[in-house]
Amino acid sequence: MSYASGRHFLQIPGPTNVPDRVLRAMAAPTIDHRGPEFGALGREVLAELKPIFKTRNPVIIYPASGTGAWEAALVNTLSPGDAVLISETGWFASLWQQMAQRLGLKPEVLPTDWRHGADPAAIESRLEQDRAHAIKAVCVVHNETSTGVVSRVGEVRRAIDRARHPALLLVDTISSLASIDFRMDEWGVDVTVAGSQKGLMLPPGLSFNAISTRALAASKSAKLAKSFWAWDEMLQHNKNGYFPYTPATNLLYGLREALKMLNEEGLENVFARHTRHGEATRRAVRAWGLDVLCADPAEYSGSLTAVVMPQGHSADGLRKTIHEVFDMSLGTGLGRLADKVFRIGHLGHFNDLTLAGTLSGVEMGLGLTAVPHQRGGVQAALDFMASPAR
Ligand SMILES: Cc1ncc(COP(=O)(O)O)c(C=O)c1O
């Protein structure tokens, strides 16, 4: 590896930059996970997580990446052959759908053009047709990390209610939790899936299920095989702050510190900061004369912005140059968007000057790779961020 001075700019949409406070917290010695000190840590983080999900229901923590929490949500609530309705908003929704297929469920896909979020009207009309209630769950990715499009989960809930359908609502908040407003209880979400490495500002390695009363009731009769992911044993041990198997102790130290930081800033301020950085980024993109992939302003993401490359220009070529010359990582295009878009992560431990540096790297990279664009994107973002009303 060549020597690069200064900090690497990790501007992919997760894993995000881990604050020094969190890194220091994780550097403490590992303790006995069955001893008294651990119980206090477990009780604290399990309680403090609830307001982040805006729920009064239990939140459980797996020592696993987000994919594990996806699996946990399905295997705890569903039985072999159950139909699940999945809005295919992008790459991550399609991976969740593939997982459902592999687990022996029958996923039914509602396609999108990958520039829009889940369509509440399409969900409503499909559920209305399902008179026999064969569909047992509706799966939505709140912030589709491959596209930078936010689905309107509250509207999806209302669509399910209008159809008078009993399907559970399972929502992936892996790249929205603690960065984009999410209201588990108010929106009637039954299982929320989340991960540590994005808005929570932690390294990868923890993932979460928040569980509604209805989802817990469904888990009592769900027949898909499960052991590591089983909620019942986890919830039993969590009552006293413990886990049925060895927890990721040092990541939990980090989580405790990250939750403190979020509370110090205030969750609503955290959301406002992300919204503002999303807007500043889009102003830069427009000033460059490039397109934002997300087609509907009501669905813009505060976590990341996917930028469409002009025809005939390689997004991965641009990313490679920016990485080599400026030591900054940007997100790649995934699936059908490979090489067509690049993604700017503006979530987690992030401020105005981080965005200024990030956009400067992009603007210089566009120049070095001769991508047709106008200058002035960085300036447009700076003007927005420095205006007194912001
Ligand atoms: C929206 C979304 N869902 C699921 C995943 C998969 O999570 P993981 O890679 O942590 O297993 C990701 C990862 O980036 C994601 O962004």
CSV table of C-alpha atoms and ligand atoms in Angstrom, one decimal, residues 13-14 64-68 70 92-93 95 141-146 172-175 193 195 197-198 204 206 343, ligand 1:
chain,number,residue,atom,x,y,z
A,13,PRO,CA,-22.7,5.0,1.7
A,14,GLY,CA,-21.6,2.7,4.5
A,64,ALA,CA,-23.8,-10.2,12.3
A,65,SER,CA,-23.9,-7.9,9.3
A,66,GLY,CA,-27.2,-6.5,8.0
A,67,THR,CA,-27.8,-9.6,5.9
A,68,GLY,CA,-28.2,-11.7,9.0
A,70,TRP,CA,-32.7,-9.7,7.0
A,92,PHE,CA,-30.7,-4.4,-2.0
A,93,ALA,CA,-34.4,-5.1,-2.4
A,95,LEU,CA,-31.0,-9.4,-2.8
A,141,VAL,CA,-36.3,-1.1,1.9
A,142,HIS,CA,-36.7,2.3,3.5
A,143,ASN,CA,-33.6,3.9,2.0
A,144,GLU,CA,-32.4,1.9,-1.1
A,145,THR,CA,-28.7,2.3,-0.8
A,146,SER,CA,-28.1,1.4,-4.5
A,172,ASP,CA,-35.0,-2.5,6.0
A,173,THR,CA,-33.6,0.6,7.6
A,174,ILE,CA,-30.0,-0.4,7.1
A,175,SER,CA,-29.0,2.9,5.5
A,193,VAL,CA,-34.0,-4.5,10.1
A,195,GLY,CA,-27.2,-2.5,10.8
A,197,GLN,CA,-22.1,0.5,9.9
A,198,LYS,CA,-24.1,3.5,8.6
A,204,PRO,CA,-19.7,-3.4,10.5
A,206,LEU,CA,-23.9,-5.6,14.5
A,343,ARG,CA,-22.7,7.2,-5.1
B,1,LIG,C1,-30.3,-1.2,2.3
B,1,LIG,C2,-29.4,-2.4,2.6
B,1,LIG,N1,-29.9,-3.6,2.9
B,1,LIG,C3,-29.1,-4.6,3.2
B,1,LIG,C4,-27.7,-4.5,3.2
B,1,LIG,C5,-26.8,-5.7,3.5
B,1,LIG,O1,-26.2,-5.5,4.7
B,1,LIG,P1,-24.8,-6.1,5.0
B,1,LIG,O2,-23.9,-5.8,3.8
B,1,LIG,O3,-24.4,-5.4,6.3
B,1,LIG,O4,-24.9,-7.6,5.2
B,1,LIG,C6,-27.1,-3.3,2.8
B,1,LIG,C7,-25.7,-3.1,2.8
B,1,LIG,O5,-25.1,-2.1,2.4
B,1,LIG,C8,-28.0,-2.2,2.6
B,1,LIG,O6,-27.5,-1.0,2.3
